mmCIF file of C-alpha atoms and ligand atoms in Angstrom:
data_model
loop_
_atom_site.group_PDB
_atom_site.id
_atom_site.type_symbol
_atom_site.label_atom_id
_atom_site.label_comp_id
_atom_site.label_asym_id
_atom_site.label_seq_id
_atom_site.Cartn_x
_atom_site.Cartn_y
_atom_site.Cartn_z
ATOM 1 C CA MET A 1 -29.353 6.203 -7.034
ATOM 2 C CA ALA A 2 -26.619 3.857 -8.167
ATOM 3 C CA GLY A 3 -25.874 5.686 -11.421
ATOM 4 C CA ASP A 4 -26.389 9.229 -10.146
ATOM 5 C CA GLY A 5 -22.957 10.579 -9.228
ATOM 6 C CA ARG A 6 -24.309 14.020 -8.274
ATOM 7 C CA GLY A 7 -26.991 12.549 -6.070
ATOM 8 C CA ARG A 8 -24.302 10.575 -4.321
ATOM 9 C CA ARG A 9 -22.273 13.677 -3.647
ATOM 10 C CA ARG A 10 -25.113 15.450 -1.941
ATOM 11 C CA LEU A 11 -26.173 12.410 -0.006
ATOM 12 C CA PRO A 12 -23.209 10.072 0.334
ATOM 13 C CA LEU A 13 -25.001 7.488 2.400
ATOM 14 C CA SER A 14 -27.512 5.080 0.917
ATOM 15 C CA LEU A 15 -29.829 2.689 2.603
ATOM 16 C CA ARG A 16 -29.656 -0.729 0.982
ATOM 17 C CA ARG A 17 -33.185 -1.735 0.208
ATOM 18 C CA ASP A 18 -32.757 -5.201 -1.203
ATOM 19 C CA ALA A 19 -29.952 -6.381 0.995
ATOM 20 C CA VAL A 20 -28.811 -9.753 -0.351
ATOM 21 C CA ALA A 21 -27.621 -12.430 2.031
ATOM 22 C CA TRP A 22 -23.900 -13.153 1.730
ATOM 23 C CA GLU A 23 -24.380 -16.630 0.263
ATOM 24 C CA ARG A 24 -26.959 -15.363 -2.242
ATOM 25 C CA GLN A 25 -24.782 -12.692 -3.848
ATOM 26 C CA ARG A 26 -23.553 -13.444 -7.346
ATOM 27 C CA PRO A 27 -20.477 -15.701 -7.374
ATOM 28 C CA THR A 28 -17.504 -13.888 -8.928
ATOM 29 C CA TRP A 29 -15.160 -16.814 -9.528
ATOM 30 C CA ARG A 30 -16.056 -17.163 -13.202
ATOM 31 C CA ASP A 31 -15.020 -13.559 -13.872
ATOM 32 C CA ALA A 32 -11.953 -13.670 -11.629
ATOM 33 C CA ARG A 33 -9.982 -15.717 -14.140
ATOM 34 C CA PRO A 34 -6.559 -16.770 -12.813
ATOM 35 C CA ALA A 35 -4.936 -15.997 -16.183
ATOM 36 C CA LEU A 36 -6.381 -12.496 -16.194
ATOM 37 C CA ILE A 37 -5.013 -11.726 -12.714
ATOM 38 C CA ALA A 38 -1.667 -13.325 -13.607
ATOM 39 C CA GLY A 39 -1.498 -11.177 -16.758
ATOM 40 C CA ALA A 40 -2.156 -7.961 -14.847
ATOM 41 C CA LEU A 41 0.506 -8.967 -12.309
ATOM 42 C CA LYS A 42 3.040 -9.684 -15.049
ATOM 43 C CA ARG A 43 2.436 -6.302 -16.688
ATOM 44 C CA ALA A 44 2.837 -4.575 -13.297
ATOM 45 C CA GLN A 45 6.120 -6.395 -12.730
ATOM 46 C CA ALA A 46 7.418 -5.214 -16.111
ATOM 47 C CA ARG A 47 7.014 -1.530 -15.191
ATOM 48 C CA PRO A 48 10.055 0.345 -13.858
ATOM 49 C CA SER A 49 10.401 1.083 -10.143
ATOM 50 C CA GLY A 50 13.822 2.721 -10.491
ATOM 51 C CA ASN A 51 14.877 0.551 -7.482
ATOM 52 C CA TRP A 52 12.811 2.641 -5.037
ATOM 53 C CA TYR A 53 11.296 0.922 -1.992
ATOM 54 C CA VAL A 54 8.770 2.368 0.443
ATOM 55 C CA VAL A 55 10.203 2.097 3.961
ATOM 56 C CA GLY A 56 7.596 3.849 6.077
ATOM 57 C CA ALA A 57 5.414 6.859 6.787
ATOM 58 C CA SER A 58 6.932 10.355 6.509
ATOM 59 C CA ARG A 59 5.603 11.153 9.924
ATOM 60 C CA ASP A 60 7.518 8.221 11.415
ATOM 61 C CA VAL A 61 10.850 9.644 10.283
ATOM 62 C CA GLY A 62 12.157 12.352 12.576
ATOM 63 C CA GLY A 63 12.741 12.710 16.261
ATOM 64 C CA ASP A 64 15.638 11.185 18.160
ATOM 65 C CA ARG A 65 15.559 7.667 16.693
ATOM 66 C CA PRO A 66 16.183 6.560 13.110
ATOM 67 C CA LEU A 67 13.685 4.394 11.266
ATOM 68 C CA GLY A 68 15.380 1.021 10.803
ATOM 69 C CA ARG A 69 14.255 -1.514 8.216
ATOM 70 C CA THR A 70 15.711 -4.505 6.477
ATOM 71 C CA VAL A 71 14.850 -4.322 2.783
ATOM 72 C CA ALA A 72 15.565 -7.497 0.790
ATOM 73 C CA GLY A 73 18.130 -8.490 3.403
ATOM 74 C CA GLN A 74 19.811 -5.073 3.368
ATOM 75 C CA GLU A 75 19.761 -3.176 6.707
ATOM 76 C CA VAL A 76 18.713 0.422 6.161
ATOM 77 C CA VAL A 77 18.463 3.406 8.515
ATOM 78 C CA VAL A 78 16.541 6.573 7.703
ATOM 79 C CA TRP A 79 16.449 9.841 9.648
ATOM 80 C CA ARG A 80 16.217 13.608 9.125
ATOM 81 C CA ASP A 81 19.294 15.839 8.933
ATOM 82 C CA THR A 82 19.530 19.321 10.479
ATOM 83 C CA GLY A 83 17.528 20.791 7.580
ATOM 84 C CA GLY A 84 14.715 18.234 8.025
ATOM 85 C CA ARG A 85 15.743 16.446 4.834
ATOM 86 C CA VAL A 86 15.342 12.672 4.847
ATOM 87 C CA VAL A 87 18.683 10.852 4.639
ATOM 88 C CA ALA A 88 19.353 7.108 4.488
ATOM 89 C CA GLY A 89 22.177 4.622 4.461
ATOM 90 C CA PRO A 90 23.261 1.137 5.510
ATOM 91 C CA GLY A 91 22.218 0.111 9.015
ATOM 92 C CA VAL A 92 25.643 -1.365 9.811
ATOM 93 C CA CYS A 93 28.122 0.972 11.513
ATOM 94 C CA PRO A 94 31.268 1.232 9.341
ATOM 95 C CA HIS A 95 33.486 0.993 12.462
ATOM 96 C CA LEU A 96 32.663 -2.392 14.067
ATOM 97 C CA GLY A 97 29.187 -3.112 12.780
ATOM 98 C CA ALA A 98 26.830 -1.789 15.492
ATOM 99 C CA PRO A 99 23.161 -1.888 14.493
ATOM 100 C CA LEU A 100 22.572 1.779 13.711
ATOM 101 C CA ARG A 101 18.820 1.313 14.003
ATOM 102 C CA ASP A 102 19.409 1.360 17.782
ATOM 103 C CA SER A 103 21.550 4.518 17.720
ATOM 104 C CA PRO A 104 20.156 7.943 18.606
ATOM 105 C CA VAL A 105 19.840 10.975 16.356
ATOM 106 C CA ARG A 106 21.294 14.142 17.898
ATOM 107 C CA CYS A 107 20.751 17.442 16.045
ATOM 108 C CA GLY A 108 20.324 15.726 12.674
ATOM 109 C CA THR A 109 23.360 13.452 13.195
ATOM 110 C CA LEU A 110 23.150 9.721 13.798
ATOM 111 C CA VAL A 111 25.571 8.921 16.638
ATOM 112 C CA CYS A 112 26.649 5.289 16.911
ATOM 113 C CA HIS A 113 25.937 4.066 20.420
ATOM 114 C CA TRP A 114 28.939 1.720 20.492
ATOM 115 C CA HIS A 115 31.862 4.187 20.077
ATOM 116 C CA GLY A 116 30.289 7.497 19.071
ATOM 117 C CA LEU A 117 30.972 7.605 15.325
ATOM 118 C CA SER A 118 28.827 10.411 13.853
ATOM 119 C CA LEU A 119 27.022 10.202 10.512
ATOM 120 C CA ASP A 120 25.449 13.368 9.093
ATOM 121 C CA GLY A 121 23.911 11.601 6.079
ATOM 122 C CA GLY A 122 26.869 12.359 3.795
ATOM 123 C CA PRO A 123 29.376 9.695 2.705
ATOM 124 C CA PHE A 124 31.779 8.380 5.332
ATOM 125 C CA ALA A 125 34.626 5.907 4.789
ATOM 126 C CA GLY A 126 32.920 2.508 4.433
ATOM 127 C CA TRP A 127 29.413 4.003 4.602
ATOM 128 C CA GLU A 128 27.756 5.196 1.377
ATOM 129 C CA PRO A 129 24.353 6.908 1.779
ATOM 130 C CA PHE A 130 21.350 5.666 -0.203
ATOM 131 C CA PRO A 131 19.178 8.130 -2.164
ATOM 132 C CA ALA A 132 16.044 8.850 -0.073
ATOM 133 C CA TYR A 133 12.784 10.530 -1.030
ATOM 134 C CA ASP A 134 10.024 11.977 1.138
ATOM 135 C CA ASP A 135 6.804 12.356 -0.891
ATOM 136 C CA GLY A 136 4.965 13.974 2.024
ATOM 137 C CA VAL A 137 3.135 10.792 3.033
ATOM 138 C CA LEU A 138 5.709 8.043 2.554
ATOM 139 C CA VAL A 139 9.472 7.745 2.611
ATOM 140 C CA TRP A 140 11.261 5.776 -0.108
ATOM 141 C CA VAL A 141 14.853 4.567 -0.317
ATOM 142 C CA ARG A 142 16.652 3.642 -3.522
ATOM 143 C CA LEU A 143 18.593 0.398 -3.342
ATOM 144 C CA ASP A 144 20.278 -0.154 -6.688
ATOM 145 C CA ALA A 145 22.126 -3.311 -5.635
ATOM 146 C CA VAL A 146 18.858 -4.902 -4.505
ATOM 147 C CA GLY A 147 16.593 -3.734 -7.346
ATOM 148 C CA GLY A 148 19.007 -4.238 -10.238
ATOM 149 C CA GLU A 149 16.908 -2.022 -12.518
ATOM 150 C CA GLU A 150 17.907 1.173 -14.279
ATOM 151 C CA PRO A 151 17.834 3.732 -11.402
ATOM 152 C CA LEU A 152 15.301 6.577 -11.537
ATOM 153 C CA ASP A 153 15.891 9.993 -9.919
ATOM 154 C CA ALA A 154 12.580 9.758 -8.036
ATOM 155 C CA PRO A 155 10.130 6.986 -7.199
ATOM 156 C CA VAL A 156 6.871 6.441 -9.104
ATOM 157 C CA VAL A 157 4.533 8.254 -6.701
ATOM 158 C CA PRO A 158 0.814 7.806 -7.393
ATOM 159 C CA ARG A 159 -1.423 10.779 -8.146
ATOM 160 C CA ARG A 160 -2.921 12.039 -4.868
ATOM 161 C CA PRO A 161 -5.308 14.711 -3.608
ATOM 162 C CA VAL A 162 -3.873 18.123 -2.650
ATOM 163 C CA PRO A 163 -2.380 17.671 0.840
ATOM 164 C CA ALA A 164 -4.160 20.729 2.268
ATOM 165 C CA ARG A 165 -7.543 19.101 1.562
ATOM 166 C CA ALA A 166 -6.600 15.583 2.493
ATOM 167 C CA LEU A 167 -6.288 13.399 5.514
ATOM 168 C CA SER A 168 -3.670 10.696 5.434
ATOM 169 C CA ALA A 169 -3.034 7.601 7.490
ATOM 170 C CA VAL A 170 -0.468 4.876 7.015
ATOM 171 C CA TYR A 171 -0.897 1.255 8.007
ATOM 172 C CA ALA A 172 1.953 -1.262 8.053
ATOM 173 C CA GLY A 173 1.835 -5.014 8.458
ATOM 174 C CA VAL A 174 4.126 -7.940 7.695
ATOM 175 C CA GLY A 175 3.306 -11.223 5.995
ATOM 176 C CA VAL A 176 5.136 -14.423 5.070
ATOM 177 C CA CYS A 177 5.028 -13.991 1.306
ATOM 178 C CA GLU A 178 6.666 -12.115 -1.530
ATOM 179 C CA PRO A 179 5.654 -8.676 -2.824
ATOM 180 C CA GLU A 180 3.969 -10.276 -5.844
ATOM 181 C CA ASP A 181 1.524 -12.100 -3.551
ATOM 182 C CA VAL A 182 0.439 -8.784 -2.043
ATOM 183 C CA VAL A 183 0.100 -7.234 -5.503
ATOM 184 C CA ALA A 184 -1.830 -10.254 -6.844
ATOM 185 C CA ASN A 185 -4.293 -9.977 -3.957
ATOM 186 C CA ARG A 186 -4.942 -6.346 -4.888
ATOM 187 C CA LEU A 187 -5.320 -7.209 -8.568
ATOM 188 C CA ASP A 188 -8.195 -9.515 -7.652
ATOM 189 C CA PRO A 189 -10.993 -7.037 -6.918
ATOM 190 C CA TRP A 190 -13.568 -9.838 -7.222
ATOM 191 C CA HIS A 191 -12.889 -11.148 -3.712
ATOM 192 C CA GLY A 192 -14.053 -7.896 -2.073
ATOM 193 C CA ALA A 193 -17.679 -8.550 -1.159
ATOM 194 C CA TRP A 194 -17.167 -12.295 -0.645
ATOM 195 C CA PHE A 195 -14.041 -12.200 1.499
ATOM 196 C CA HIS A 196 -14.611 -8.853 3.271
ATOM 197 C CA PRO A 197 -18.395 -8.769 3.749
ATOM 198 C CA TYR A 198 -17.932 -6.623 6.885
ATOM 199 C CA SER A 199 -16.555 -3.805 4.671
ATOM 200 C CA PHE A 200 -17.894 -4.243 1.150
ATOM 201 C CA VAL A 201 -21.207 -5.093 -0.463
ATOM 202 C CA ASP A 202 -22.755 -4.982 -3.917
ATOM 203 C CA LEU A 203 -19.440 -5.287 -5.711
ATOM 204 C CA THR A 204 -19.373 -5.338 -9.497
ATOM 205 C CA VAL A 205 -16.226 -5.261 -11.586
ATOM 206 C CA ALA A 206 -17.286 -2.883 -14.352
ATOM 207 C CA ASP A 207 -14.074 -3.109 -16.328
ATOM 208 C CA ALA A 208 -11.079 -5.426 -16.205
ATOM 209 C CA PRO A 209 -8.055 -5.388 -18.497
ATOM 210 C CA ASP A 210 -7.514 -8.613 -20.405
ATOM 211 C CA GLY A 211 -4.155 -7.537 -21.817
ATOM 212 C CA SER A 212 -5.240 -8.367 -25.372
ATOM 213 C CA ASP A 213 -4.374 -4.838 -26.543
ATOM 214 C CA GLY A 214 -0.702 -5.430 -25.797
ATOM 215 C CA PRO A 215 1.278 -3.398 -23.301
ATOM 216 C CA ALA A 216 -0.887 -0.592 -21.909
ATOM 217 C CA ALA A 217 0.123 2.559 -20.052
ATOM 218 C CA ALA A 218 -0.146 1.964 -16.306
ATOM 219 C CA ASP A 219 -3.158 4.265 -15.890
ATOM 220 C CA GLU A 220 -5.089 2.546 -18.712
ATOM 221 C CA ASP A 221 -4.356 -0.942 -17.397
ATOM 222 C CA ALA A 222 -7.094 -0.575 -14.813
ATOM 223 C CA PHE A 223 -9.816 -2.437 -12.964
ATOM 224 C CA ALA A 224 -12.956 -0.349 -12.420
ATOM 225 C CA VAL A 225 -15.082 -1.517 -9.513
ATOM 226 C CA ASP A 226 -18.511 -0.346 -8.352
ATOM 227 C CA VAL A 227 -18.816 -1.125 -4.684
ATOM 228 C CA SER A 228 -20.444 0.073 -1.497
ATOM 229 C CA PHE A 229 -18.506 0.574 1.707
ATOM 230 C CA LYS A 230 -20.478 -0.567 4.710
ATOM 231 C CA VAL A 231 -20.921 2.056 7.383
ATOM 232 C CA ALA A 232 -23.389 0.503 9.807
ATOM 233 C CA GLY A 233 -26.304 -1.872 9.351
ATOM 234 C CA ARG A 234 -27.831 -1.198 5.942
ATOM 235 C CA LEU A 235 -26.093 2.166 5.593
ATOM 236 C CA VAL A 236 -23.539 2.156 2.805
ATOM 237 C CA VAL A 237 -21.432 4.584 0.768
ATOM 238 C CA PRO A 238 -21.480 3.648 -2.931
ATOM 239 C CA VAL A 239 -18.371 4.547 -4.909
ATOM 240 C CA ARG A 240 -16.520 3.686 -8.068
ATOM 241 C CA ALA A 241 -12.938 2.620 -7.382
ATOM 242 C CA VAL A 242 -10.266 2.217 -10.047
ATOM 243 C CA PHE A 243 -7.269 -0.022 -9.374
ATOM 244 C CA THR A 244 -3.949 0.398 -11.173
ATOM 245 C CA ALA A 245 -0.391 -0.822 -10.638
ATOM 246 C CA PRO A 246 1.938 2.071 -11.482
ATOM 247 C CA GLU A 247 5.054 0.071 -10.589
ATOM 248 C CA PRO A 248 5.896 -3.534 -9.636
ATOM 249 C CA ARG A 249 5.296 -3.226 -5.874
ATOM 250 C CA THR A 250 2.409 -0.740 -5.775
ATOM 251 C CA VAL A 251 -1.317 -1.055 -6.356
ATOM 252 C CA VAL A 252 -3.391 2.108 -6.138
ATOM 253 C CA MET A 253 -7.113 2.486 -5.675
ATOM 254 C CA HIS A 254 -8.519 5.858 -6.792
ATOM 255 C CA ILE A 255 -12.086 6.773 -5.853
ATOM 256 C CA THR A 256 -13.408 8.250 -9.108
ATOM 257 C CA GLU A 257 -17.125 8.596 -8.302
ATOM 258 C CA GLY A 258 -19.151 8.981 -5.158
ATOM 259 C CA GLU A 259 -18.154 10.295 -1.751
ATOM 260 C CA GLY A 260 -14.488 11.162 -1.386
ATOM 261 C CA VAL A 261 -13.737 11.510 -5.115
ATOM 262 C CA GLY A 262 -9.997 11.801 -5.566
ATOM 263 C CA SER A 263 -9.226 9.788 -2.429
ATOM 264 C CA VAL A 264 -6.515 7.240 -2.789
ATOM 265 C CA VAL A 265 -5.551 4.011 -1.080
ATOM 266 C CA GLU A 266 -2.014 2.969 -1.997
ATOM 267 C CA THR A 267 -0.729 -0.478 -1.185
ATOM 268 C CA HIS A 268 3.040 -0.822 -1.265
ATOM 269 C CA ALA A 269 4.795 -4.165 -0.827
ATOM 270 C CA THR A 270 8.398 -4.048 0.367
ATOM 271 C CA PRO A 271 10.447 -7.266 0.586
ATOM 272 C CA LEU A 272 12.164 -7.540 3.966
ATOM 273 C CA GLY A 273 14.191 -10.708 3.800
ATOM 274 C CA PRO A 274 13.779 -14.255 5.081
ATOM 275 C CA ASP A 275 12.523 -15.240 8.528
ATOM 276 C CA ALA A 276 14.279 -17.789 10.788
ATOM 277 C CA SER A 277 12.977 -20.680 8.675
ATOM 278 C CA GLY A 278 14.048 -19.070 5.420
ATOM 279 C CA ARG A 279 10.583 -18.024 4.331
ATOM 280 C CA PRO A 280 10.261 -14.599 2.627
ATOM 281 C CA ARG A 281 8.752 -11.728 4.597
ATOM 282 C CA THR A 282 7.082 -8.745 3.017
ATOM 283 C CA ALA A 283 5.959 -5.471 4.568
ATOM 284 C CA VAL A 284 2.650 -4.101 3.407
ATOM 285 C CA ILE A 285 2.656 -0.332 3.782
ATOM 286 C CA GLU A 286 -0.710 1.131 2.959
ATOM 287 C CA ALA A 287 -1.349 4.861 2.685
ATOM 288 C CA VAL A 288 -4.899 6.160 2.779
ATOM 289 C CA VAL A 289 -5.110 9.722 1.472
ATOM 290 C CA ALA A 290 -8.742 10.719 1.886
ATOM 291 C CA ALA A 291 -10.131 13.837 0.243
ATOM 292 C CA SER A 292 -13.493 15.498 0.414
ATOM 293 C CA ASP A 293 -14.791 18.922 -0.521
ATOM 294 C CA ARG A 294 -17.505 18.691 2.107
ATOM 295 C CA ARG A 295 -17.457 21.320 4.785
ATOM 296 C CA GLY A 296 -17.464 18.631 7.446
ATOM 297 C CA PHE A 297 -14.165 17.418 6.150
ATOM 298 C CA ALA A 298 -12.353 20.483 7.484
ATOM 299 C CA LEU A 299 -13.508 19.302 10.875
ATOM 300 C CA ALA A 300 -12.356 15.801 10.068
ATOM 301 C CA ARG A 301 -8.916 17.188 9.270
ATOM 302 C CA ALA A 302 -8.791 18.996 12.573
ATOM 303 C CA ALA A 303 -9.650 15.692 14.194
ATOM 304 C CA ALA A 304 -6.986 13.883 12.162
ATOM 305 C CA PRO A 305 -5.004 12.668 15.158
ATOM 306 C CA LEU A 306 -8.216 11.057 16.416
ATOM 307 C CA LEU A 307 -9.280 9.651 13.047
ATOM 308 C CA ARG A 308 -5.937 8.199 12.109
ATOM 309 C CA PRO A 309 -6.121 5.189 14.443
ATOM 310 C CA LEU A 310 -9.672 4.518 13.209
ATOM 311 C CA VAL A 311 -8.643 4.489 9.567
ATOM 312 C CA ARG A 312 -5.714 2.302 10.524
ATOM 313 C CA ALA A 313 -7.939 -0.120 12.435
ATOM 314 C CA ALA A 314 -10.313 -0.423 9.482
ATOM 315 C CA SER A 315 -7.493 -1.202 7.139
ATOM 316 C CA GLY A 316 -5.910 -3.452 9.756
ATOM 317 C CA ARG A 317 -8.979 -5.672 9.707
ATOM 318 C CA LEU A 318 -8.978 -5.838 5.920
ATOM 319 C CA TRP A 319 -5.275 -6.487 5.909
ATOM 320 C CA ARG A 320 -5.418 -9.374 8.322
ATOM 321 C CA ASP A 321 -7.586 -11.117 5.764
ATOM 322 C CA ASP A 322 -5.694 -9.877 2.730
ATOM 323 C CA LEU A 323 -2.367 -10.908 4.281
ATOM 324 C CA ALA A 324 -3.849 -14.351 4.889
ATOM 325 C CA TYR A 325 -4.758 -14.437 1.170
ATOM 326 C CA ALA A 326 -1.228 -13.350 0.159
ATOM 327 C CA GLU A 327 0.413 -15.808 2.562
ATOM 328 C CA ARG A 328 -1.786 -18.629 1.299
ATOM 329 C CA ARG A 329 -0.880 -17.768 -2.291
ATOM 330 C CA TRP A 330 2.827 -17.891 -1.429
ATOM 331 C CA ALA A 331 2.478 -21.151 0.523
ATOM 332 C CA LEU A 332 0.804 -22.812 -2.462
ATOM 333 C CA ARG A 333 3.150 -21.273 -5.021
ATOM 334 C CA SER A 334 6.273 -22.275 -3.143
ATOM 335 C CA THR A 335 5.142 -25.894 -3.005
ATOM 336 C CA GLY A 336 3.872 -26.118 -6.575
ATOM 337 C CA ARG A 337 0.239 -26.327 -5.519
ATOM 338 C CA PHE A 338 -1.095 -22.973 -6.744
ATOM 339 C CA PRO A 339 -4.086 -23.691 -9.000
ATOM 340 C CA GLY A 340 -3.537 -20.559 -11.083
ATOM 341 C CA ALA A 341 0.055 -21.498 -11.969
HETATM 342 S S1 FES B 1 30.641 0.258 16.016
HETATM 343 FE FE1 FES B 1 29.878 2.219 15.627
HETATM 344 S S2 FES B 1 31.368 3.532 16.416
HETATM 345 FE FE2 FES B 1 32.115 1.569 16.787
HETATM 346 FE FE1 FE2 B 2 -8.993 -7.692 0.000
#
C-alpha cells in the first residue's frame, strides 16, 4: 500500500511484512553527501529572519512569572500585559540591575523584586522594550542588535494546520553547539532510520535539492522523505514528509501524504550564549502541530493535556540523539576535525 495515499488515509497503520534487520537496511551514506547538506545549510542561512528568535511556547508565557531567557548573551524577559498581549524587554532592571526573570508579574506589570520598579511593557528610562510576537504556538522576540539583519515586522512563521483542528506540543532542550549544527542535523534526513531505528523505518529520500538551479524559494528547496513511523512491533504509519528551512534557524517538516496530512514539526534553534567554559549553547525549541480529520482526533484534542507529555517524551528521545549529533558536529567543527568541512 506504499503508493496508495487514499488507502493510507482509511487505514493509517500498516503491518510491515518484510521487516529488514537494522544492519541489513540500505546504507544511506553515499546519498547523504556532505556538500549537499552543507549547500542546503548555506542557502538556509542566507534567508532573512528579520532578527526574530523563538524564546518559548505561547502557553508558557502568562501567569505570575515572566519567561526569562538569554538569547545570544542578551538577557530577555517576556510576559503578558493586562490585555494578554505578549511584551518583552531586557532582563536587567534599569535601576540597579536585578535579574527581572526572578521578578513577579502583578496584573500585567512586571514588578522588580529588589526595589519595586514597575514595568508595563512600554519604554522606561534605561529600559527599551523588544518587539514580541505570539504566533499562537510559539513566542518570538526581535533582537536587532543581536541579529544585525534588516528587521522584519513579523517573524517567518511556517505554514500550519488550522488551530481548531490541531493539537500542539512544544519540546525544549539545550545543547553545546551553534544553531547551524541543529539545522544541519535536520537537513540530513538520511540518518533517520539508521540513527533512530526506534522511531523510523523504511526511509527513502525521494527528492533532495542539489542547489544546481541557483537560489530557490524556501518552499521549493525541499527534501522529500518517505518514511514509516514505528508504533509498536511491526505496526507502522507510512507518511511522506517534506523538510524545508524557511529561515536560518528553522527547519520544518510537513506531512504531505499519509496519516496526519498537514501536520507540522518545526525545529527552531535559538543561540543562548556561552557556558562556563566558553562553549556555545543553543536551545532547540520544537513545536509539533498535529492535524487529522479523523473523528477520533476530536477525542485526541480533548485529551490534549494528557497527550502533550507523550508527544514531548517521543520528541525528547529523538532529541537526545539529535542533540548528540549536533554537539558532535560542533565539537569536530570547532577543532578543525569535521570531515565535511
Ligand atoms: S534593581 Fe530593580 S528596582 Fe532596584
Ligand atoms: Fe534525527
